[in-house]
Tab-separated table of C-alpha atoms in Angstrom:
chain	number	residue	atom	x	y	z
A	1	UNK	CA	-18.381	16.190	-35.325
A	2	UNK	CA	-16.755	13.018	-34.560
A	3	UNK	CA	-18.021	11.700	-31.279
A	4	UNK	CA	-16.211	8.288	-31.261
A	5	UNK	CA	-18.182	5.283	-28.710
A	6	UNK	CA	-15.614	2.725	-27.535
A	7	UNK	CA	-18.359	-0.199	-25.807
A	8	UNK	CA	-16.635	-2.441	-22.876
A	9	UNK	CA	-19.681	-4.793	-21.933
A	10	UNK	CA	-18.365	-6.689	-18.769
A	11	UNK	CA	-20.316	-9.827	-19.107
A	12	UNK	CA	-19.234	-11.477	-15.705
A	13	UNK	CA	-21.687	-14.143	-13.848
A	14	UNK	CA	-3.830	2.557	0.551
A	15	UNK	CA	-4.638	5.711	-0.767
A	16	UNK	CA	-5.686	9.018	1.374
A	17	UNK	CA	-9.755	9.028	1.158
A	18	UNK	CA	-11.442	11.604	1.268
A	19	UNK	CA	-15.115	10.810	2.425
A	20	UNK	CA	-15.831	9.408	5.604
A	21	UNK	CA	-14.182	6.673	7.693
A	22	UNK	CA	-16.891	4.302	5.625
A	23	UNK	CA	-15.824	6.146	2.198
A	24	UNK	CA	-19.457	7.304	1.884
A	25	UNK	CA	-19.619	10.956	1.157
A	26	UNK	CA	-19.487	13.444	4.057
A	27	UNK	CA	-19.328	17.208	4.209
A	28	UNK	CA	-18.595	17.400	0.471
A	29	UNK	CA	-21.251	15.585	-1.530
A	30	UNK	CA	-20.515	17.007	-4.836
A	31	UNK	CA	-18.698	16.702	-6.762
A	32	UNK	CA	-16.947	13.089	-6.261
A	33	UNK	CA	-15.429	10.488	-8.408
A	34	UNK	CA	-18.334	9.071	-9.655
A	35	UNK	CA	-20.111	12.480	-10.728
A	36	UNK	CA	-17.167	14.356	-11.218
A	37	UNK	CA	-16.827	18.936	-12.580
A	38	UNK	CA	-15.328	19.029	-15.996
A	39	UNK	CA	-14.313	22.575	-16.681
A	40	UNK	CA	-12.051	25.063	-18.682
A	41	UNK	CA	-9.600	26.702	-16.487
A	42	UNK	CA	-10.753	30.452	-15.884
A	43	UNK	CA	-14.494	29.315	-15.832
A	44	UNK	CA	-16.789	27.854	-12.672
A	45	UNK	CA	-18.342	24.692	-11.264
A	46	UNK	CA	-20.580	24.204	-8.341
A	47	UNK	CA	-19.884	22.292	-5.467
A	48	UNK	CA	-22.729	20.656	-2.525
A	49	UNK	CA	-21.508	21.109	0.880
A	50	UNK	CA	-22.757	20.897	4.284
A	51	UNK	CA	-20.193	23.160	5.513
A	52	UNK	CA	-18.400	26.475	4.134
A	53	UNK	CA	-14.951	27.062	3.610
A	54	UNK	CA	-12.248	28.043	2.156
A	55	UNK	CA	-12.168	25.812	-1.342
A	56	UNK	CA	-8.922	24.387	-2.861
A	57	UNK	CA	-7.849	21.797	-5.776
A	58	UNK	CA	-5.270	19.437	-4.622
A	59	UNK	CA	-3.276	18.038	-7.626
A	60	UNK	CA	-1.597	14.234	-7.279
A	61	UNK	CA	1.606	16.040	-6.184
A	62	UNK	CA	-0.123	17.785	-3.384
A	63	UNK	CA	0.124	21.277	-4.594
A	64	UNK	CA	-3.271	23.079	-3.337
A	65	UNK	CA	-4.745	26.162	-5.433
A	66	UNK	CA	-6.739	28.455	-4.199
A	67	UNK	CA	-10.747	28.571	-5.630
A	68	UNK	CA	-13.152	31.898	-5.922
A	69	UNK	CA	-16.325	30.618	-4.787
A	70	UNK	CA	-19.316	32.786	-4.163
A	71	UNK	CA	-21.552	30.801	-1.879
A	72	UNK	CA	-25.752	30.394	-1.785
A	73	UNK	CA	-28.007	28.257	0.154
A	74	UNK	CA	-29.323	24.844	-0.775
A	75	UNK	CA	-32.392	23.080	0.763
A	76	UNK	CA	-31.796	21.577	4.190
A	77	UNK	CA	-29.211	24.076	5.603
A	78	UNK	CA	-26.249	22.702	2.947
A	79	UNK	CA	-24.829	25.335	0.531
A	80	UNK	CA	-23.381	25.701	-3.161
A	81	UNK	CA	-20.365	27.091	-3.772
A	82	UNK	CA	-19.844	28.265	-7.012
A	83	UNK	CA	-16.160	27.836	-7.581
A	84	UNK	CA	-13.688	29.539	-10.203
A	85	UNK	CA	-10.566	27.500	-11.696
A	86	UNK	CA	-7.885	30.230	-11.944
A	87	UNK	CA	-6.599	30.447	-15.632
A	88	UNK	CA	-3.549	28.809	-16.064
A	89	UNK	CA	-4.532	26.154	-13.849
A	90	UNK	CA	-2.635	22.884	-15.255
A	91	UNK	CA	-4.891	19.929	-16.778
A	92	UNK	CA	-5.398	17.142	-15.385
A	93	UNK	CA	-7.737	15.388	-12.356
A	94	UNK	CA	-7.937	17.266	-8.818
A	95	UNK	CA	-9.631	16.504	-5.808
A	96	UNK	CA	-11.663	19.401	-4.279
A	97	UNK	CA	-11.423	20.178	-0.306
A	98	UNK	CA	-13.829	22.182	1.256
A	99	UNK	CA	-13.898	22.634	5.277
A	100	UNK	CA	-11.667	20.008	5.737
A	101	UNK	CA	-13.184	17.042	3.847
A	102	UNK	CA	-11.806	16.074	0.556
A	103	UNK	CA	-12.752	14.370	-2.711
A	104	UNK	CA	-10.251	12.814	-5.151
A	105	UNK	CA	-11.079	12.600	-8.320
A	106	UNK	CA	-13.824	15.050	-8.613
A	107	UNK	CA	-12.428	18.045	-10.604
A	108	UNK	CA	-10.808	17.795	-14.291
A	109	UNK	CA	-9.270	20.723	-15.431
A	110	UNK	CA	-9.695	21.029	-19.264
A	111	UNK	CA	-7.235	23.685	-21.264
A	112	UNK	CA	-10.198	23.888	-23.197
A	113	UNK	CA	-12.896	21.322	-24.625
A	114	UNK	CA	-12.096	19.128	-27.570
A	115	UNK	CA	-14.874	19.459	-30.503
A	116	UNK	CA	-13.804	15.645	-31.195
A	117	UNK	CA	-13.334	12.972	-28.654
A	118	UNK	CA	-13.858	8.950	-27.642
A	119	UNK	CA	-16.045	8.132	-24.656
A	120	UNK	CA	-15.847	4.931	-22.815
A	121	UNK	CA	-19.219	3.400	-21.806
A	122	UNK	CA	-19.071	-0.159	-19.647
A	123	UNK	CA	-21.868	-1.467	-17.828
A	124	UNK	CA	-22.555	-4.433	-15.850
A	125	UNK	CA	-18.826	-3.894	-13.537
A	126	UNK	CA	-20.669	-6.465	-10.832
A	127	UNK	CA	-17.956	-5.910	-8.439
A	128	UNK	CA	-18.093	-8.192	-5.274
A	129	UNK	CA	-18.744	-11.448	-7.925
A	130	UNK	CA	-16.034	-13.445	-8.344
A	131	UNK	CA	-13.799	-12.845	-11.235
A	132	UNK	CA	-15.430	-9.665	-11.692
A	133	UNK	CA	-12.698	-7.582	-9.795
A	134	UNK	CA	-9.866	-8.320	-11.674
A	135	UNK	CA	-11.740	-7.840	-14.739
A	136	UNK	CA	-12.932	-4.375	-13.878
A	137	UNK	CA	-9.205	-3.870	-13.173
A	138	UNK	CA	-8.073	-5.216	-16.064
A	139	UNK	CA	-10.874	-2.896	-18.102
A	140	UNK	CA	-9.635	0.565	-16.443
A	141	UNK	CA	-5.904	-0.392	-17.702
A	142	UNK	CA	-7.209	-0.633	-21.033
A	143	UNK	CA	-9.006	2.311	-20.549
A	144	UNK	CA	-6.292	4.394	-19.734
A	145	UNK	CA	-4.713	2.809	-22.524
A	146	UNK	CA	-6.979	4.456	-25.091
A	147	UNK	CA	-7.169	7.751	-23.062
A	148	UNK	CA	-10.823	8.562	-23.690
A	149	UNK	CA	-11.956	12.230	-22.327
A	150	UNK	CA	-14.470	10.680	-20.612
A	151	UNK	CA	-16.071	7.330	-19.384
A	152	UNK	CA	-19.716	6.157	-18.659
A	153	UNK	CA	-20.192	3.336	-15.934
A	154	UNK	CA	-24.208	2.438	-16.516
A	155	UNK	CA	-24.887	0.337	-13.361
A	156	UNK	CA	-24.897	-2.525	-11.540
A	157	UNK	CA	-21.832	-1.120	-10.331
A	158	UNK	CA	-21.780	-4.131	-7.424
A	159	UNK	CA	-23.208	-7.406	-7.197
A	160	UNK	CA	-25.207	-7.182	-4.210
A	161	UNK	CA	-25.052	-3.427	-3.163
A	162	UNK	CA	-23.662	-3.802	-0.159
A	163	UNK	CA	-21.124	-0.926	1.519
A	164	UNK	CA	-17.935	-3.189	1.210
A	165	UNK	CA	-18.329	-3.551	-2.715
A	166	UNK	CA	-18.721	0.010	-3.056
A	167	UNK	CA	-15.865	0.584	-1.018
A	168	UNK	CA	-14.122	-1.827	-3.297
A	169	UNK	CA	-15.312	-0.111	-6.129
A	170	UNK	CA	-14.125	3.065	-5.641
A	171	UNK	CA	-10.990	1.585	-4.712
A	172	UNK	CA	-10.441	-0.182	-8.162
A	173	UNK	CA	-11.941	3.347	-10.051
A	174	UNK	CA	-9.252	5.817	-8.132
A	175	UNK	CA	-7.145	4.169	-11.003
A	176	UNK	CA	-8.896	5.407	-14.297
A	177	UNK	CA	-7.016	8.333	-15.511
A	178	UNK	CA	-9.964	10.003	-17.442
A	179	UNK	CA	-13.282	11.230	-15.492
A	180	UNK	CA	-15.694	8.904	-14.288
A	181	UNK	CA	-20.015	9.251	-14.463
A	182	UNK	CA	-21.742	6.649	-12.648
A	183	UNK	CA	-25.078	5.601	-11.862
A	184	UNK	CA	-27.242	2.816	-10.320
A	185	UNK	CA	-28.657	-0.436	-11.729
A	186	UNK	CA	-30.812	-2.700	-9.814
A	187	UNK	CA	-28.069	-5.059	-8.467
A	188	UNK	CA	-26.831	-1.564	-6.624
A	189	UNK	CA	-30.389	-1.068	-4.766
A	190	UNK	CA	-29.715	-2.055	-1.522
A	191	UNK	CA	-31.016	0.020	1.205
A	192	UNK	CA	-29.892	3.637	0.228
A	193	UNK	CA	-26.297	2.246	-0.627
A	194	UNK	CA	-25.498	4.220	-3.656
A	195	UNK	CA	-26.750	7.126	-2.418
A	196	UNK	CA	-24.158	7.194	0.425
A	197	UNK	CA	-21.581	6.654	-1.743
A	198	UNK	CA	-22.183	8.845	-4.824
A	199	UNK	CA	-25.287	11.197	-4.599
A	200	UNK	CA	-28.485	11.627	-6.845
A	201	UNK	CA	-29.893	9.158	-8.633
A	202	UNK	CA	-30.304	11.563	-11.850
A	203	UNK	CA	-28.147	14.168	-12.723
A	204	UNK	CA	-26.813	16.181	-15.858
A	205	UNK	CA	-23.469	17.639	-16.958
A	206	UNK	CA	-21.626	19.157	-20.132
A	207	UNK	CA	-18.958	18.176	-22.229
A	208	UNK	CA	-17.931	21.195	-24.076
A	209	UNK	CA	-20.636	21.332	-26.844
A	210	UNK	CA	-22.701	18.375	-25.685
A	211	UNK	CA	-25.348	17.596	-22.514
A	212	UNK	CA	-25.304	14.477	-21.038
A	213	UNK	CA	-28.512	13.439	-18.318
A	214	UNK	CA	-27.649	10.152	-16.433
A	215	UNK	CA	-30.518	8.618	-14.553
A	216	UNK	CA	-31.371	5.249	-12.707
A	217	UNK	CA	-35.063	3.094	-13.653
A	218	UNK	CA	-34.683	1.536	-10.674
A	219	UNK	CA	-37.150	-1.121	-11.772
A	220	UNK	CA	-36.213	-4.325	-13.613
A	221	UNK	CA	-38.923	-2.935	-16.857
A	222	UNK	CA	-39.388	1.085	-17.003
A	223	UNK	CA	-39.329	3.433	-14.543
A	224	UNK	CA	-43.217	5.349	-14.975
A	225	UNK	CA	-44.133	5.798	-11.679
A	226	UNK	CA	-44.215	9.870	-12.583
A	227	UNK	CA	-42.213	11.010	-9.533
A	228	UNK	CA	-39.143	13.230	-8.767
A	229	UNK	CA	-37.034	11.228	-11.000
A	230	UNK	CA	-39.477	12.188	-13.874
A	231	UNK	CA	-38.997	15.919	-12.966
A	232	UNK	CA	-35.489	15.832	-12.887
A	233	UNK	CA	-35.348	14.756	-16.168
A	234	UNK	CA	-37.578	17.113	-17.998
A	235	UNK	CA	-35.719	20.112	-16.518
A	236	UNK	CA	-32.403	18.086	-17.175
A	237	UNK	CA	-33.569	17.813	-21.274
A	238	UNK	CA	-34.438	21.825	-20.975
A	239	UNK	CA	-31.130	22.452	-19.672
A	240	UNK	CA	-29.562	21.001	-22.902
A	241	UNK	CA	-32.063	21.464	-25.112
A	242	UNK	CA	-29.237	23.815	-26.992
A	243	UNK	CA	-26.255	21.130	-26.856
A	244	UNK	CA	-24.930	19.756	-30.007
A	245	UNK	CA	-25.717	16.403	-29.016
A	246	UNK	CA	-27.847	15.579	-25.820
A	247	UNK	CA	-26.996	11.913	-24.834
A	248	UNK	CA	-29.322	9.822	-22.377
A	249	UNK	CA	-27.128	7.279	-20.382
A	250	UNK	CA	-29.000	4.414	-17.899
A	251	UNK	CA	-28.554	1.208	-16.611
A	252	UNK	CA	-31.923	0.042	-18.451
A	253	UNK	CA	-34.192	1.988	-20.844
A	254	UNK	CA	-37.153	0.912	-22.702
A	255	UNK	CA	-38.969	3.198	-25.556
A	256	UNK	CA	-42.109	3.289	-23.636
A	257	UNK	CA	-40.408	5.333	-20.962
């Protein structure tokens, strides 16, 4: 296996959304651009809604195709939707719509998983500082210049967490051609600010043979305050127990967690 790590430490002191008016998510909470479905055409993913519908992948030339989805309840009166990609369904990045609300970005169509592959991991984007937007521009253009399957954004996403650098964030990421994971670091935590615009705080997906869990310490040292976070995460680690490779991605992590 040849799992090749390409590290882009940012060191820095008009499109149709989907979303809401605000860009925070809306009906559709998963998946979206920063927590995106990677699947094999003819196989599933599951979607969050608050609403159901009839489900559809929109490619960048607006053609819409048609989902299966079998739906079943979530807590709190939302629902999953269990989606299949049609075989012979094109590669490449879709946005789901279900019941109206769409979002870009949130659905990569594989023609089937590569065993080898680079992954991007950046941290520290800091968007909302100054310089730091033109350098996280300036990062995804070299990103999409090595064409990575997939890229890792470990936190501190914004400077100061506030909804107009997340806006601006998501406006500079629409332009990374390969799919995007994301999650918080302490410069993100203000108010419930990332959670509006991109969901959980810990989360797991697969990449063909391998499991990846992405979770946020919250705290400046280790997060051991042995709460839901700390479940999550034990059930995510069963859940990939039987990957080739089961990667751990964070904003911070210390050994004694």
């Amino acid at each position: 296996m040849n799992l090749r790590l390409v590290a882009l430490a940012l060191l820095v002191a008009g499109p149709a959304w989907a979303r809401g008016a605000d860009r925070t998510l809306d009906t559709l909470r998963l998946p979206n651009s920063g927590m995106p479905a990677v699947v094999v055409a003819g196989t599933a993913f599951e979607a969050d809604s608050a609403a159901k519908g009839e489900p559809q992948l929109i490619a960048a030339d607006g053609t819409a195709r048609a989902l299966a989805v079998e739906w079943s309840d979530l807590p709190g009166g939302r629902f999953r939707a269990a989606c299949t990609v049609a075989a012979g369904t094109p590669p490449g990045a879709y946005a789901l719509e279900i019941a109206g609300d769409r979002n870009d970005r949130s659905v990569y169509v594989f023609e089937s998983f590569p065993k080898d592959y680079a992954m991007v991991h950046i941290t520290d984007t800091h968007v909302g500082r100054e310089g730091a937007d033109e350098t996280f521009r300036k990062t995804i253009e070299r990103i999409n210049g090595i064409k990575p399957a997939l890229v890792l954004i470990t936190g501190d996403l914004t400077d100061g967490g506030t909804p107009e650098q997340f806006q601006l964030f998501l406006e500079i990421l629409k332009d990374c051609a390969a799919p995007t994971f994301v999650c918080a670091g302490n410069h993100d935590r203000k108010a419930l600010n990332y959670e509006g615009f991109f969901g959980p705080d810990a989360y797991m997906f697969r990449f063909g043979p391998d499991g990846y869990v992405v979770f946020d310490t919250k705290d400046a040292v280790i997060a051991s305050e042995l709460g839901a976070q700390d479940a999550d995460l034990y059930r995510f680690r069963r859940a990939i127990r039987s990957c080739r490779w089961s990667i751990g991605a964070t904003h911070r992590y210390d050994p004694g967690m």
